XYZ file of N, CA and C in Angstrom:
345
model
N 10.878 -13.366 -0.163
C 10.506 -12.585 -1.328
C 10.524 -11.108 -0.945
N 11.086 -10.285 -1.793
C 11.186 -8.857 -1.535
C 9.797 -8.220 -1.484
N 9.630 -7.291 -0.578
C 8.334 -6.656 -0.328
C 8.591 -5.221 0.120
N 7.823 -4.273 -0.402
C 7.903 -2.885 0.034
C 6.607 -2.576 0.791
N 6.678 -2.316 2.093
C 5.460 -2.114 2.880
C 4.641 -0.893 2.471
N 5.216 0.010 1.679
C 4.490 1.194 1.227
C 3.924 1.052 -0.185
N 4.183 -0.081 -0.829
C 3.772 -0.300 -2.220
C 2.355 -0.866 -2.274
N 1.493 -0.219 -3.046
C 0.099 -0.674 -3.149
C 0.011 -2.082 -3.754
N 0.883 -2.402 -4.721
C 0.827 -3.735 -5.315
C 1.340 -4.785 -4.331
N 2.330 -4.453 -3.521
C 2.785 -5.394 -2.485
C 1.662 -5.640 -1.480
N 0.874 -4.603 -1.205
C -0.256 -4.770 -0.292
C -1.332 -5.663 -0.910
N -1.529 -5.558 -2.220
C -2.480 -6.444 -2.912
C -1.958 -7.873 -2.871
N -0.668 -8.062 -3.143
C -0.064 -9.398 -3.083
C -0.257 -10.005 -1.694
N -0.084 -9.184 -0.652
C -0.195 -9.665 0.735
C -1.645 -9.854 1.183
N -2.616 -9.450 0.347
C -4.016 -9.590 0.706
C -4.526 -8.474 1.614
N -3.741 -7.418 1.787
C -4.145 -6.292 2.630
C -5.110 -5.349 1.923
N -5.097 -5.364 0.588
C -6.012 -4.562 -0.232
C -6.714 -5.534 -1.169
N -8.038 -5.502 -1.229
C -8.753 -6.433 -2.109
C -8.554 -6.090 -3.582
N -8.664 -7.109 -4.412
C -8.602 -6.924 -5.862
C -9.485 -7.977 -6.506
N -9.866 -7.718 -7.736
C -10.634 -8.692 -8.511
C -9.623 -9.533 -9.291
N -9.253 -10.668 -8.696
C -8.200 -11.512 -9.263
C -8.681 -12.258 -10.500
N -7.755 -12.344 -11.477
C -7.992 -13.145 -12.671
C -7.101 -14.383 -12.691
N -6.009 -14.346 -11.901
C -5.057 -15.449 -11.864
C -4.108 -15.221 -10.699
N -3.614 -16.332 -10.142
C -2.575 -16.227 -9.123
C -1.830 -17.542 -9.052
N -0.508 -17.450 -8.930
C 0.317 -18.618 -8.630
C 1.421 -18.176 -7.682
N 2.457 -18.981 -7.524
C 3.501 -18.655 -6.555
C 4.341 -17.442 -6.949
N 4.352 -17.076 -8.246
C 5.193 -15.979 -8.732
C 4.440 -14.706 -9.099
N 3.200 -14.862 -9.541
C 2.459 -13.742 -10.130
C 1.055 -13.634 -9.540
N 0.559 -12.409 -9.565
C -0.858 -12.169 -9.305
C -1.361 -11.325 -10.475
N -2.562 -11.611 -10.924
C -3.178 -10.863 -12.012
C -4.533 -10.396 -11.521
N -4.789 -9.096 -11.696
C -6.075 -8.560 -11.277
C -6.561 -7.535 -12.283
N -7.863 -7.287 -12.257
C -8.487 -6.338 -13.174
C -8.150 -4.917 -12.748
N -7.813 -4.089 -13.718
C -7.477 -2.692 -13.464
C -8.721 -1.958 -12.963
N -8.548 -1.103 -11.959
C -9.704 -0.376 -11.411
C -10.104 0.809 -12.287
N -9.244 1.195 -13.231
C -9.573 2.243 -14.197
C -9.266 1.714 -15.600
N -10.077 0.776 -16.097
C -9.750 0.098 -17.354
C -9.789 1.007 -18.572
N -8.878 0.724 -19.478
C -8.822 1.422 -20.756
C -9.430 0.591 -21.874
N -9.918 -0.595 -21.544
C -10.467 -1.506 -22.544
C -11.511 -2.388 -21.867
N -12.349 -3.054 -22.652
C -13.342 -3.950 -22.057
C -12.727 -4.993 -21.126
N -11.551 -5.503 -21.472
C -10.799 -6.399 -20.591
C -9.443 -5.738 -20.366
N -9.114 -5.460 -19.116
C -7.847 -4.790 -18.786
C -7.360 -5.355 -17.465
N -6.320 -6.176 -17.549
C -5.743 -6.778 -16.350
C -4.298 -6.344 -16.193
N -3.812 -6.462 -14.967
C -2.410 -6.179 -14.662
C -1.750 -7.475 -14.221
N -0.641 -7.808 -14.856
C 0.169 -8.953 -14.440
C 1.283 -8.392 -13.560
N 1.311 -8.827 -12.305
C 2.206 -8.250 -11.307
C 3.042 -9.361 -10.653
N 4.371 -9.243 -10.705
C 5.185 -10.211 -9.961
C 4.973 -10.038 -8.461
N 4.979 -11.132 -7.737
C 4.874 -11.034 -6.276
C 6.161 -10.481 -5.684
N 7.258 -10.687 -6.363
C 8.543 -10.121 -5.970
C 8.525 -8.629 -6.280
N 8.884 -7.792 -5.324
C 8.894 -6.346 -5.566
C 10.112 -5.975 -6.414
N 9.831 -5.687 -7.678
C 10.822 -5.175 -8.627
C 10.278 -3.821 -9.040
N 11.071 -2.784 -8.915
C 10.562 -1.428 -9.120
C 10.058 -1.203 -10.542
N 10.844 -1.557 -11.543
C 10.419 -1.291 -12.925
C 11.075 -2.269 -13.886
N 10.669 -2.192 -15.126
C 11.249 -3.004 -16.190
C 12.755 -2.769 -16.270
N 13.182 -1.548 -16.009
C 14.602 -1.199 -16.053
C 15.401 -1.922 -14.971
N 14.743 -2.433 -13.948
C 15.408 -3.126 -12.851
C 15.472 -4.638 -13.042
N 14.933 -5.138 -14.156
C 15.025 -6.567 -14.425
C 16.467 -6.932 -14.756
N 16.909 -8.052 -14.207
C 18.244 -8.560 -14.493
C 18.157 -9.984 -14.987
N 19.308 -10.582 -15.310
C 19.311 -11.961 -15.795
C 18.621 -12.935 -14.841
N 18.657 -12.635 -13.559
C 18.013 -13.509 -12.567
C 16.488 -13.489 -12.664
N 15.942 -12.522 -13.403
C 14.487 -12.397 -13.556
C 13.990 -12.920 -14.905
N 14.876 -13.515 -15.690
C 14.526 -13.914 -17.045
C 13.317 -14.846 -17.087
N 13.278 -15.838 -16.224
C 12.152 -16.769 -16.281
C 10.856 -16.110 -15.803
N 10.939 -15.215 -14.847
C 9.758 -14.490 -14.372
C 9.186 -13.604 -15.484
N 10.056 -12.866 -16.163
C 9.608 -11.994 -17.267
C 9.013 -12.831 -18.393
N 9.636 -13.963 -18.691
C 9.098 -14.852 -19.722
C 7.742 -15.404 -19.337
N 7.591 -15.729 -18.067
C 6.311 -16.245 -17.570
C 5.210 -15.200 -17.755
N 5.534 -13.938 -17.508
C 4.561 -12.860 -17.694
C 4.126 -12.785 -19.163
N 5.101 -12.859 -20.075
C 4.795 -12.755 -21.506
C 3.951 -13.931 -21.996
N 4.246 -15.127 -21.515
C 3.517 -16.314 -21.950
C 2.111 -16.355 -21.351
N 1.963 -15.798 -20.155
C 0.663 -15.798 -19.498
C -0.333 -14.859 -20.188
N 0.138 -13.763 -20.749
C -0.761 -12.753 -21.332
C -1.743 -13.334 -22.357
N -1.297 -14.044 -23.389
C -2.280 -14.558 -24.357
C -3.225 -15.601 -23.757
N -2.724 -16.413 -22.832
C -3.603 -17.393 -22.181
C -4.716 -16.690 -21.416
N -4.356 -15.635 -20.660
C -5.361 -14.878 -19.918
C -6.406 -14.275 -20.848
N -5.956 -13.688 -21.944
C -6.905 -13.068 -22.870
C -7.864 -14.113 -23.433
N -7.340 -15.272 -23.804
C -8.238 -16.349 -24.282
C -9.223 -16.735 -23.188
N -8.707 -16.934 -21.962
C -9.568 -17.336 -20.847
C -10.629 -16.289 -20.532
N -10.316 -15.020 -20.781
C -11.249 -13.926 -20.489
C -12.129 -13.577 -21.694
N -12.055 -14.389 -22.745
C -12.956 -14.235 -23.881
C -12.506 -13.271 -24.956
N -11.271 -12.820 -24.915
C -10.770 -11.898 -25.934
C -10.270 -12.712 -27.118
N -10.852 -12.463 -28.296
C -10.482 -13.248 -29.470
C -9.976 -12.392 -30.626
N -10.186 -11.086 -30.584
C -9.827 -10.235 -31.713
C -8.508 -9.516 -31.558
N -7.705 -9.888 -30.582
C -6.407 -9.246 -30.367
C -6.354 -8.531 -29.036
N -5.145 -8.226 -28.627
C -4.941 -7.549 -27.349
C -3.648 -6.756 -27.404
N -3.465 -5.922 -26.416
C -2.277 -5.074 -26.326
C -1.601 -5.327 -24.989
N -0.264 -5.398 -24.999
C 0.494 -5.463 -23.759
C 1.300 -4.180 -23.637
N 1.452 -3.711 -22.402
C 2.142 -2.446 -22.179
C 2.843 -2.492 -20.831
N 4.125 -2.132 -20.835
C 4.871 -1.981 -19.589
C 5.423 -0.563 -19.568
N 4.850 0.284 -18.729
C 5.373 1.634 -18.547
C 6.590 1.528 -17.632
N 7.651 2.246 -17.960
C 8.898 2.125 -17.208
C 9.386 3.496 -16.758
N 9.389 3.714 -15.449
C 9.856 4.974 -14.875
C 8.844 6.091 -15.040
N 9.053 7.152 -14.305
C 8.123 8.296 -14.340
C 7.956 8.848 -15.756
N 9.070 9.033 -16.471
C 8.983 9.572 -17.830
C 8.329 8.593 -18.800
N 8.293 7.317 -18.441
C 7.639 6.306 -19.263
C 6.181 6.091 -18.906
N 5.667 6.902 -17.973
C 4.258 6.826 -17.605
C 3.950 5.854 -16.480
N 4.980 5.319 -15.805
C 4.739 4.385 -14.709
C 4.214 5.143 -13.496
N 3.067 4.728 -12.992
C 2.442 5.390 -11.847
C 2.681 4.638 -10.544
N 2.714 3.309 -10.598
C 2.990 2.494 -9.410
C 4.388 1.916 -9.599
N 5.270 2.205 -8.665
C 6.667 1.785 -8.795
C 6.865 0.338 -8.338
N 6.177 -0.542 -9.056
C 6.291 -1.995 -8.907
C 6.024 -2.521 -10.306
N 6.964 -3.262 -10.860
C 6.829 -3.784 -12.216
C 5.445 -4.394 -12.420
N 4.809 -4.032 -13.522
C 3.531 -4.633 -13.886
C 3.308 -4.485 -15.382
N 2.585 -5.438 -15.936
C 2.255 -5.427 -17.353
C 0.753 -5.262 -17.506
N 0.360 -4.246 -18.258
C -1.044 -4.073 -18.620
C -1.325 -4.999 -19.801
N -2.433 -5.706 -19.750
C -2.884 -6.515 -20.880
C -4.329 -6.116 -21.133
N -4.556 -5.549 -22.328
C -5.857 -4.963 -22.653
C -6.416 -5.602 -23.912
N -7.672 -6.001 -23.852
C -8.304 -6.626 -25.000
C -9.712 -6.119 -25.204
N -10.206 -6.414 -26.372
C -11.537 -5.953 -26.747
C -11.406 -4.966 -27.888
N -12.503 -4.401 -28.309
C -12.452 -3.478 -29.446
C -11.525 -2.291 -29.178
N -10.555 -2.125 -30.047
C -9.619 -1.008 -30.016
C -9.193 -0.613 -28.601
N -8.465 -1.490 -27.898
C -8.121 -1.201 -26.502
C -7.226 0.011 -26.325
N -6.568 0.463 -27.362
C -5.676 1.621 -27.246
C -6.425 2.941 -27.382
N -7.676 2.917 -27.790
C -8.441 4.137 -28.030
C -9.281 4.485 -26.816
N -8.668 5.130 -25.837
C -9.417 5.526 -24.632
C -10.364 6.649 -25.014
N -11.629 6.468 -24.630
C -12.677 7.412 -24.979
C -12.643 8.606 -24.182
């Protein structure tokens, strides 16, 4: 599996940096954001180091689909019932801060309205 030794998310995947995990399987790790924008804010991160959404190819179709299908299940499991928001920032101009593909999933009252 591809890994970037300088990537903070790769270090979380490898267990070198602790995180508050919400889910993990052979393909994905999900952990709570350390600077949440909503009452429930998790990041769905592939264990495979893919730089951004723009770098997804046909070979990643099932992985990307798995991320999308996991989001509503996680929100239900975490007690979110009134709706949620998914967000994938892509590239520097798209607001991506960590250059490892990840999906923000935010739930709770008005998760898009950062105070």
